[in-house]
Amino acid sequence: MKSDRRLLFPYELLEPNWRLWSFIAVLTLGFWALTAFPVAEFARYIDPFYSPTILIVPLPGAFRLTCYAYRKDYHRHIFNHPLGCANADRGESTSRRYTGERNALFQLENFHRYFLYAGLAILPFFYYDFLYSLAFSGGFALRIGSIILLVNALTLTAWTLSCHAFRHIIGGNINCYSCVATGGLRKEVYDKQSWLNKRHEALSWISLLTIFFADLYLRGVAAGLPIDATLLRF
Ligand code: FES
């Protein structure tokens, strides 16, 4: 398991300070949530938080908040309850008993599988935003911001498609692929998704960073910072 987690991200650098990092992450996201009034569109760049409209942000937001990767982090490192499965008491005390996944928060988190559909539905909009940004100044222009939008779309796609609930949609109702006639193509897709799924935790953080970076970059461009450049023009 350790080697899987190292596939994309050097977790060992963060692990000694997980509590501190979690605290910083919550503070940063909270600050962003309170101050986030991004520019919807500037110079044909559409901010990812407005894709397709800021009104739907609660749905992908709920999809992200209930992601297993974050759930693990906030339950273990912020709430201290429940702790890891290998931990005998799971953070139990007389005031906080572990009752399995039955309390209201767990029930809400279990809606993750439905939030996945919202996450899947908005993915094409991020690619549309990339294509939209290419038609600039009366022609075709590939700018740094367009590449950032494309990278953001790709990381969001990788994170969404590596979701555990998506894994269940693909293979959840078949117990033995090698025993059934439908094993062929479906098994192939399942194997590819499994490869991605092993990297899900890393992808959850990478995609979070890219969406915030894209938002920050577009705000900088809109504020007049000289950070954007045209790389190709026709
Ligand atoms: Fe992380 Fe579904 S488990 S997005």
CSV table of N, CA and C in Angstrom, one decimal, residues 68-212:
chain,number,residue,atom,x,y,z
A,68,TYR,N,-13.7,10.1,-0.6
A,68,TYR,CA,-13.1,9.2,0.4
A,68,TYR,C,-11.7,9.7,0.8
A,69,ALA,N,-11.0,10.3,-0.1
A,69,ALA,CA,-9.6,10.7,0.2
A,69,ALA,C,-9.7,11.8,1.3
A,70,TYR,N,-10.6,12.8,1.1
A,70,TYR,CA,-10.7,13.9,2.1
A,70,TYR,C,-11.3,13.4,3.4
A,71,ARG,N,-12.3,12.5,3.2
A,71,ARG,CA,-13.0,11.9,4.4
A,71,ARG,C,-12.0,11.3,5.3
A,72,LYS,N,-11.1,10.5,4.7
A,72,LYS,CA,-10.0,9.9,5.5
A,72,LYS,C,-9.2,11.0,6.3
A,73,ASP,N,-8.9,12.0,5.6
A,73,ASP,CA,-8.0,13.0,6.2
A,73,ASP,C,-8.8,13.8,7.3
A,74,TYR,N,-10.0,14.2,7.0
A,74,TYR,CA,-10.6,15.1,8.1
A,74,TYR,C,-11.1,14.2,9.2
A,75,HIS,N,-11.5,13.0,9.0
A,75,HIS,CA,-11.9,12.1,10.1
A,75,HIS,C,-10.7,11.8,11.0
A,76,ARG,N,-9.6,11.5,10.4
A,76,ARG,CA,-8.4,11.0,11.2
A,76,ARG,C,-7.6,12.2,11.7
A,77,HIS,N,-7.5,13.2,11.0
A,77,HIS,CA,-6.6,14.3,11.4
A,77,HIS,C,-7.2,15.5,12.0
A,78,ILE,N,-8.5,15.7,11.7
A,78,ILE,CA,-9.2,16.9,12.2
A,78,ILE,C,-10.2,16.5,13.3
A,79,PHE,N,-11.1,15.6,13.0
A,79,PHE,CA,-12.1,15.2,14.0
A,79,PHE,C,-11.5,14.1,15.0
A,80,ASN,N,-10.4,13.5,14.6
A,80,ASN,CA,-9.8,12.4,15.4
A,80,ASN,C,-10.8,11.3,15.6
A,81,HIS,N,-11.8,11.2,14.7
A,81,HIS,CA,-12.8,10.2,15.0
A,81,HIS,C,-13.6,9.9,13.7
A,82,PRO,N,-13.8,8.7,13.2
A,82,PRO,CA,-13.1,7.5,13.7
A,82,PRO,C,-11.6,7.5,13.2
A,83,LEU,N,-10.7,6.9,13.9
A,83,LEU,CA,-9.3,6.8,13.4
A,83,LEU,C,-9.3,5.6,12.5
A,84,GLY,N,-8.0,5.3,12.1
A,84,GLY,CA,-7.9,4.2,11.1
A,84,GLY,C,-8.5,2.9,11.5
A,85,CYS,N,-8.8,2.0,10.5
A,85,CYS,CA,-9.4,0.7,10.8
A,85,CYS,C,-8.5,-0.1,11.7
A,86,ALA,N,-7.1,0.1,11.6
A,86,ALA,CA,-6.2,-0.7,12.4
A,86,ALA,C,-6.2,-0.3,13.8
A,87,ASN,N,-6.8,0.9,14.1
A,87,ASN,CA,-6.7,1.4,15.4
A,87,ASN,C,-7.9,0.8,16.2
A,88,ALA,N,-7.5,0.1,17.3
A,88,ALA,CA,-8.5,-0.7,18.0
A,88,ALA,C,-9.7,0.1,18.5
A,89,ASP,N,-9.5,1.3,19.1
A,89,ASP,CA,-10.6,2.0,19.7
A,89,ASP,C,-11.2,3.1,18.7
A,90,ARG,N,-10.6,3.3,17.6
A,90,ARG,CA,-11.1,4.3,16.6
A,90,ARG,C,-11.4,5.6,17.1
A,91,GLY,N,-10.7,6.0,18.2
A,91,GLY,CA,-10.9,7.3,18.8
A,91,GLY,C,-12.1,7.4,19.7
A,92,GLU,N,-12.5,6.2,20.1
A,92,GLU,CA,-13.7,6.2,21.0
A,92,GLU,C,-13.5,6.8,22.4
A,93,SER,N,-14.5,7.4,22.9
A,93,SER,CA,-14.5,7.9,24.3
A,93,SER,C,-15.9,7.7,24.8
A,94,THR,N,-16.2,8.0,26.0
A,94,THR,CA,-17.5,7.8,26.5
A,94,THR,C,-18.5,8.8,25.9
A,95,SER,N,-17.9,10.0,25.5
A,95,SER,CA,-18.8,11.0,24.9
A,95,SER,C,-18.9,10.8,23.4
A,96,ARG,N,-17.9,10.1,22.8
A,96,ARG,CA,-17.9,9.9,21.4
A,96,ARG,C,-17.7,8.4,21.1
A,97,ARG,N,-18.8,7.7,20.9
A,97,ARG,CA,-18.8,6.3,20.6
A,97,ARG,C,-18.7,6.1,19.1
A,98,TYR,N,-18.0,5.0,18.8
A,98,TYR,CA,-18.0,4.6,17.3
A,98,TYR,C,-19.1,3.7,17.1
A,99,THR,N,-20.0,4.1,16.2
A,99,THR,CA,-21.2,3.2,16.0
A,99,THR,C,-21.3,2.8,14.5
A,100,GLY,N,-20.1,2.7,13.9
A,100,GLY,CA,-20.1,2.4,12.5
A,100,GLY,C,-20.5,3.6,11.7
A,101,GLU,N,-20.9,3.4,10.4
A,101,GLU,CA,-21.2,4.5,9.6
A,101,GLU,C,-22.7,4.8,9.6
A,102,ARG,N,-23.2,5.1,10.9
A,102,ARG,CA,-24.6,5.3,11.0
A,102,ARG,C,-25.0,6.7,11.4
A,103,ASN,N,-24.1,7.5,11.8
A,103,ASN,CA,-24.6,8.9,12.3
A,103,ASN,C,-24.8,9.8,11.0
A,104,ALA,N,-25.4,10.9,11.3
A,104,ALA,CA,-25.9,11.8,10.2
A,104,ALA,C,-24.8,12.2,9.2
A,105,LEU,N,-23.6,12.4,9.7
A,105,LEU,CA,-22.5,12.9,8.8
A,105,LEU,C,-22.2,11.7,7.9
A,106,PHE,N,-22.1,10.5,8.4
A,106,PHE,CA,-21.8,9.4,7.5
A,106,PHE,C,-22.9,9.2,6.5
A,107,GLN,N,-24.1,9.4,6.9
A,107,GLN,CA,-25.3,9.2,6.0
A,107,GLN,C,-25.1,10.2,4.9
A,108,LEU,N,-24.7,11.5,5.2
A,108,LEU,CA,-24.6,12.5,4.2
A,108,LEU,C,-23.4,12.1,3.2
A,109,GLU,N,-22.3,11.6,3.8
A,109,GLU,CA,-21.2,11.3,3.0
A,109,GLU,C,-21.5,10.2,2.1
A,110,ASN,N,-22.5,9.3,2.4
A,110,ASN,CA,-22.8,8.2,1.5
A,110,ASN,C,-23.6,8.7,0.3
A,111,PHE,N,-23.9,10.0,0.2
A,111,PHE,CA,-24.5,10.5,-1.0
A,111,PHE,C,-23.5,10.8,-2.0
A,112,HIS,N,-22.2,10.5,-1.7
A,112,HIS,CA,-21.1,10.7,-2.6
A,112,HIS,C,-21.4,10.1,-4.0
A,113,ARG,N,-21.9,8.9,-4.0
A,113,ARG,CA,-22.2,8.2,-5.2
A,113,ARG,C,-23.1,9.0,-6.2
A,114,TYR,N,-24.0,9.8,-5.6
A,114,TYR,CA,-24.9,10.6,-6.4
A,114,TYR,C,-24.2,11.9,-6.8
A,115,PHE,N,-23.4,12.5,-5.9
A,115,PHE,CA,-22.7,13.7,-6.3
A,115,PHE,C,-21.7,13.4,-7.4
A,116,LEU,N,-21.3,12.1,-7.6
A,116,LEU,CA,-20.4,11.7,-8.7
A,116,LEU,C,-21.1,12.1,-10.0
A,117,TYR,N,-22.4,11.9,-10.1
A,117,TYR,CA,-23.0,12.2,-11.4
A,117,TYR,C,-22.9,13.7,-11.8
A,118,ALA,N,-23.0,14.6,-10.7
A,118,ALA,CA,-22.8,16.0,-11.0
A,118,ALA,C,-21.4,16.3,-11.4
A,119,GLY,N,-20.4,15.6,-10.7
A,119,GLY,CA,-19.0,15.7,-11.1
A,119,GLY,C,-18.8,15.3,-12.5
A,120,LEU,N,-19.4,14.2,-13.0
A,120,LEU,CA,-19.2,13.7,-14.3
A,120,LEU,C,-19.8,14.7,-15.3
A,121,ALA,N,-21.0,15.2,-14.9
A,121,ALA,CA,-21.8,16.1,-15.9
A,121,ALA,C,-21.0,17.4,-16.2
A,122,ILE,N,-20.3,17.9,-15.2
A,122,ILE,CA,-19.6,19.2,-15.5
A,122,ILE,C,-18.2,19.0,-16.2
A,123,LEU,N,-17.7,17.8,-16.2
A,123,LEU,CA,-16.4,17.7,-16.8
A,123,LEU,C,-16.3,18.3,-18.3
A,124,PRO,N,-17.3,18.0,-19.1
A,124,PRO,CA,-17.1,18.6,-20.5
A,124,PRO,C,-17.0,20.1,-20.5
A,125,PHE,N,-17.6,20.8,-19.6
A,125,PHE,CA,-17.5,22.2,-19.6
A,125,PHE,C,-16.1,22.7,-19.4
A,126,PHE,N,-15.2,22.0,-18.7
A,126,PHE,CA,-13.9,22.5,-18.5
A,126,PHE,C,-13.1,22.4,-19.8
A,127,TYR,N,-13.5,21.4,-20.7
A,127,TYR,CA,-12.8,21.3,-22.0
A,127,TYR,C,-13.4,22.3,-22.9
A,128,TYR,N,-14.7,22.6,-22.8
A,128,TYR,CA,-15.3,23.7,-23.5
A,128,TYR,C,-14.5,25.0,-23.2
A,129,ASP,N,-14.3,25.3,-21.9
A,129,ASP,CA,-13.6,26.5,-21.5
A,129,ASP,C,-12.2,26.6,-22.2
A,130,PHE,N,-11.5,25.5,-22.3
A,130,PHE,CA,-10.2,25.5,-22.9
A,130,PHE,C,-10.3,25.8,-24.4
A,131,LEU,N,-11.3,25.2,-25.1
A,131,LEU,CA,-11.5,25.5,-26.5
A,131,LEU,C,-11.9,26.9,-26.7
A,132,TYR,N,-12.8,27.4,-25.8
A,132,TYR,CA,-13.3,28.7,-25.9
A,132,TYR,C,-12.2,29.7,-25.8
A,133,SER,N,-11.2,29.4,-25.0
A,133,SER,CA,-10.1,30.4,-24.7
A,133,SER,C,-9.1,30.5,-26.0
A,134,LEU,N,-9.2,29.4,-26.8
A,134,LEU,CA,-8.3,29.4,-28.0
A,134,LEU,C,-8.8,30.4,-29.1
A,135,ALA,N,-10.0,30.7,-29.1
A,135,ALA,CA,-10.6,31.6,-30.1
A,135,ALA,C,-10.4,33.0,-29.6
A,136,PHE,N,-9.2,33.6,-29.8
A,136,PHE,CA,-8.9,34.9,-29.1
A,136,PHE,C,-8.4,35.9,-30.1
A,137,SER,N,-8.9,37.1,-30.0
A,137,SER,CA,-8.4,38.2,-30.8
A,137,SER,C,-8.6,38.0,-32.3
A,138,GLY,N,-9.8,37.4,-32.6
A,138,GLY,CA,-10.2,37.2,-34.0
A,138,GLY,C,-9.5,36.1,-34.7
A,139,GLY,N,-8.8,35.2,-34.0
A,139,GLY,CA,-8.1,34.0,-34.6
A,139,GLY,C,-7.9,33.0,-33.6
A,140,PHE,N,-6.9,32.1,-33.8
A,140,PHE,CA,-6.6,31.1,-32.9
A,140,PHE,C,-5.3,31.5,-32.1
A,141,ALA,N,-5.4,31.4,-30.8
A,141,ALA,CA,-4.2,31.8,-30.0
A,141,ALA,C,-4.1,30.8,-28.9
A,142,LEU,N,-2.9,30.2,-28.8
A,142,LEU,CA,-2.6,29.3,-27.6
A,142,LEU,C,-1.8,30.1,-26.6
A,143,ARG,N,-2.5,30.4,-25.5
A,143,ARG,CA,-1.8,31.2,-24.4
A,143,ARG,C,-1.5,30.3,-23.2
A,144,ILE,N,-0.7,30.8,-22.3
A,144,ILE,CA,-0.3,30.1,-21.1
A,144,ILE,C,-1.6,29.7,-20.3
A,145,GLY,N,-2.5,30.7,-20.3
A,145,GLY,CA,-3.8,30.4,-19.5
A,145,GLY,C,-4.6,29.3,-20.1
A,146,SER,N,-4.5,29.1,-21.4
A,146,SER,CA,-5.3,28.0,-22.1
A,146,SER,C,-4.7,26.7,-21.6
A,147,ILE,N,-3.4,26.7,-21.6
A,147,ILE,CA,-2.7,25.4,-21.1
A,147,ILE,C,-3.1,25.1,-19.7
A,148,ILE,N,-3.1,26.1,-18.9
A,148,ILE,CA,-3.5,25.9,-17.5
A,148,ILE,C,-4.9,25.4,-17.4
A,149,LEU,N,-5.8,25.9,-18.2
A,149,LEU,CA,-7.2,25.4,-18.2
A,149,LEU,C,-7.3,23.9,-18.7
A,150,LEU,N,-6.4,23.6,-19.6
A,150,LEU,CA,-6.4,22.2,-20.1
A,150,LEU,C,-5.9,21.3,-19.1
A,151,VAL,N,-4.8,21.7,-18.4
A,151,VAL,CA,-4.2,20.8,-17.4
A,151,VAL,C,-5.2,20.6,-16.2
A,152,ASN,N,-5.9,21.7,-15.9
A,152,ASN,CA,-6.9,21.6,-14.9
A,152,ASN,C,-8.1,20.7,-15.3
A,153,ALA,N,-8.5,20.7,-16.5
A,153,ALA,CA,-9.5,19.8,-17.0
A,153,ALA,C,-9.1,18.4,-16.9
A,154,LEU,N,-7.8,18.1,-17.3
A,154,LEU,CA,-7.3,16.8,-17.3
A,154,LEU,C,-7.1,16.2,-15.9
A,155,THR,N,-6.7,17.1,-15.0
A,155,THR,CA,-6.5,16.5,-13.6
A,155,THR,C,-7.9,16.3,-12.9
A,156,LEU,N,-8.9,17.2,-13.3
A,156,LEU,CA,-10.2,17.0,-12.7
A,156,LEU,C,-10.8,15.7,-13.3
A,157,THR,N,-10.5,15.4,-14.6
A,157,THR,CA,-11.0,14.2,-15.2
A,157,THR,C,-10.4,13.0,-14.6
A,158,ALA,N,-9.1,13.0,-14.4
A,158,ALA,CA,-8.4,11.9,-13.8
A,158,ALA,C,-8.9,11.6,-12.4
A,159,TRP,N,-9.1,12.7,-11.6
A,159,TRP,CA,-9.6,12.5,-10.2
A,159,TRP,C,-11.0,11.9,-10.2
A,160,THR,N,-11.9,12.5,-11.1
A,160,THR,CA,-13.3,12.0,-11.1
A,160,THR,C,-13.4,10.6,-11.6
A,161,LEU,N,-12.6,10.2,-12.7
A,161,LEU,CA,-12.7,8.9,-13.2
A,161,LEU,C,-12.0,7.8,-12.3
A,162,SER,N,-11.2,8.3,-11.4
A,162,SER,CA,-10.5,7.4,-10.4
A,162,SER,C,-11.3,7.2,-9.2
A,163,CYS,N,-12.5,7.8,-9.1
A,163,CYS,CA,-13.4,7.8,-7.9
A,163,CYS,C,-13.8,6.3,-7.6
A,164,HIS,N,-13.9,6.0,-6.3
A,164,HIS,CA,-14.3,4.7,-5.9
A,164,HIS,C,-15.7,4.4,-6.3
A,165,ALA,N,-16.6,5.4,-6.3
A,165,ALA,CA,-18.0,5.2,-6.7
A,165,ALA,C,-18.0,4.9,-8.2
A,166,PHE,N,-17.2,5.5,-8.9
A,166,PHE,CA,-17.1,5.2,-10.4
A,166,PHE,C,-16.6,3.8,-10.6
A,167,ARG,N,-15.7,3.4,-9.8
A,167,ARG,CA,-15.2,2.0,-9.9
A,167,ARG,C,-16.4,1.0,-9.6
A,168,HIS,N,-17.3,1.4,-8.7
A,168,HIS,CA,-18.4,0.5,-8.4
A,168,HIS,C,-19.4,0.5,-9.6
A,169,ILE,N,-19.5,1.6,-10.3
A,169,ILE,CA,-20.4,1.7,-11.5
A,169,ILE,C,-19.9,0.7,-12.5
A,170,ILE,N,-18.6,0.7,-12.7
A,170,ILE,CA,-18.0,-0.1,-13.8
A,170,ILE,C,-18.0,-1.6,-13.4
A,171,GLY,N,-17.7,-1.9,-12.2
A,171,GLY,CA,-17.6,-3.3,-11.9
A,171,GLY,C,-18.2,-3.8,-10.6
A,172,GLY,N,-19.0,-3.0,-10.0
A,172,GLY,CA,-19.5,-3.3,-8.7
A,172,GLY,C,-20.5,-4.4,-8.6
A,173,ASN,N,-21.2,-4.7,-9.7
A,173,ASN,CA,-22.2,-5.8,-9.6
A,173,ASN,C,-21.8,-7.1,-10.3
A,174,ILE,N,-20.4,-7.2,-10.6
A,174,ILE,CA,-19.9,-8.5,-11.1
A,174,ILE,C,-18.9,-9.0,-10.2
A,175,ASN,N,-19.1,-10.2,-9.7
A,175,ASN,CA,-18.1,-10.7,-8.7
A,175,ASN,C,-16.9,-11.4,-9.3
A,176,CYS,N,-17.1,-11.9,-10.5
A,176,CYS,CA,-16.0,-12.7,-11.2
A,176,CYS,C,-15.9,-12.4,-12.6
A,177,TYR,N,-15.0,-11.5,-13.1
A,177,TYR,CA,-14.9,-11.2,-14.5
A,177,TYR,C,-14.5,-12.3,-15.4
A,178,SER,N,-13.6,-13.2,-14.8
A,178,SER,CA,-13.2,-14.2,-15.7
A,178,SER,C,-14.2,-15.3,-15.9
A,179,CYS,N,-15.3,-15.3,-15.1
A,179,CYS,CA,-16.3,-16.3,-15.2
A,179,CYS,C,-17.5,-15.9,-16.0
A,180,VAL,N,-17.6,-14.7,-16.4
A,180,VAL,CA,-18.8,-14.2,-17.2
A,180,VAL,C,-18.4,-13.8,-18.6
A,181,ALA,N,-19.4,-13.9,-19.4
A,181,ALA,CA,-19.2,-13.6,-20.9
A,181,ALA,C,-18.9,-12.1,-21.0
A,182,THR,N,-19.4,-11.3,-20.1
A,182,THR,CA,-19.2,-9.8,-20.3
A,182,THR,C,-17.8,-9.4,-19.8
A,183,GLY,N,-17.0,-10.4,-19.4
A,183,GLY,CA,-15.7,-10.0,-18.9
A,183,GLY,C,-14.8,-9.2,-19.7
A,184,GLY,N,-14.8,-9.4,-21.0
A,184,GLY,CA,-13.8,-8.8,-22.0
A,184,GLY,C,-13.6,-7.3,-21.8
A,185,LEU,N,-14.4,-6.6,-22.6
A,185,LEU,CA,-14.2,-5.1,-22.6
A,185,LEU,C,-14.4,-4.5,-21.2
A,186,ARG,N,-15.4,-5.0,-20.5
A,186,ARG,CA,-15.7,-4.4,-19.2
A,186,ARG,C,-14.5,-4.6,-18.3
A,187,LYS,N,-13.9,-5.8,-18.4
A,187,LYS,CA,-12.7,-6.1,-17.5
A,187,LYS,C,-11.6,-5.1,-17.9
A,188,GLU,N,-11.4,-4.9,-19.2
A,188,GLU,CA,-10.3,-4.0,-19.6
A,188,GLU,C,-10.5,-2.6,-19.0
A,189,VAL,N,-11.7,-2.1,-19.1
A,189,VAL,CA,-12.0,-0.8,-18.6
A,189,VAL,C,-11.8,-0.8,-17.1
A,190,TYR,N,-12.2,-1.8,-16.4
A,190,TYR,CA,-12.1,-2.0,-15.0
A,190,TYR,C,-10.7,-2.0,-14.6
A,191,ASP,N,-9.8,-2.7,-15.3
A,191,ASP,CA,-8.4,-2.7,-15.0
A,191,ASP,C,-7.8,-1.3,-15.2
A,192,LYS,N,-8.2,-0.6,-16.2
A,192,LYS,CA,-7.6,0.7,-16.4
A,192,LYS,C,-8.1,1.6,-15.3
A,193,GLN,N,-9.3,1.5,-14.9
A,193,GLN,CA,-9.8,2.3,-13.8
A,193,GLN,C,-9.1,2.0,-12.5
A,194,SER,N,-8.8,0.7,-12.4
A,194,SER,CA,-8.1,0.3,-11.1
A,194,SER,C,-6.7,0.9,-11.0
A,195,TRP,N,-6.1,1.0,-12.2
A,195,TRP,CA,-4.8,1.7,-12.2
A,195,TRP,C,-4.9,3.1,-11.7
A,196,LEU,N,-5.9,3.8,-12.2
A,196,LEU,CA,-6.2,5.2,-11.8
A,196,LEU,C,-6.6,5.3,-10.4
A,197,ASN,N,-7.4,4.3,-10.0
A,197,ASN,CA,-8.0,4.3,-8.6
A,197,ASN,C,-6.9,4.2,-7.5
A,198,LYS,N,-5.8,3.5,-7.9
A,198,LYS,CA,-4.7,3.4,-6.9
A,198,LYS,C,-4.1,4.7,-6.6
A,199,ARG,N,-4.3,5.6,-7.6
A,199,ARG,CA,-3.6,7.0,-7.4
A,199,ARG,C,-4.7,8.0,-7.0
A,200,HIS,N,-5.8,7.6,-6.6
A,200,HIS,CA,-6.9,8.5,-6.3
A,200,HIS,C,-6.6,9.5,-5.3
A,201,GLU,N,-6.0,9.1,-4.2
A,201,GLU,CA,-5.7,10.1,-3.1
A,201,GLU,C,-4.8,11.2,-3.6
A,202,ALA,N,-3.7,10.8,-4.3
A,202,ALA,CA,-2.8,11.8,-4.9
A,202,ALA,C,-3.6,12.7,-5.9
A,203,LEU,N,-4.4,12.1,-6.7
A,203,LEU,CA,-5.2,12.9,-7.7
A,203,LEU,C,-6.1,13.9,-7.0
A,204,SER,N,-6.7,13.5,-5.9
A,204,SER,CA,-7.6,14.4,-5.2
A,204,SER,C,-6.9,15.7,-4.8
A,205,TRP,N,-5.7,15.5,-4.3
A,205,TRP,CA,-4.9,16.7,-3.9
A,205,TRP,C,-4.4,17.5,-5.1
A,206,ILE,N,-3.9,16.8,-6.1
A,206,ILE,CA,-3.3,17.5,-7.3
A,206,ILE,C,-4.4,18.3,-8.0
A,207,SER,N,-5.6,17.6,-8.1
A,207,SER,CA,-6.7,18.3,-8.8
A,207,SER,C,-7.2,19.5,-8.0
A,208,LEU,N,-7.2,19.4,-6.7
A,208,LEU,CA,-7.6,20.6,-5.9
A,208,LEU,C,-6.6,21.7,-6.1
A,209,LEU,N,-5.3,21.4,-6.1
A,209,LEU,CA,-4.3,22.4,-6.3
A,209,LEU,C,-4.4,23.1,-7.7
A,210,THR,N,-4.7,22.2,-8.7
A,210,THR,CA,-4.7,22.8,-10.1
A,210,THR,C,-6.0,23.7,-10.2
A,211,ILE,N,-7.1,23.4,-9.6
A,211,ILE,CA,-8.3,24.2,-9.8
A,211,ILE,C,-8.0,25.6,-9.1
A,212,PHE,N,-7.4,25.5,-7.9
A,212,PHE,CA,-7.1,26.8,-7.2
A,212,PHE,C,-6.0,27.6,-8.0
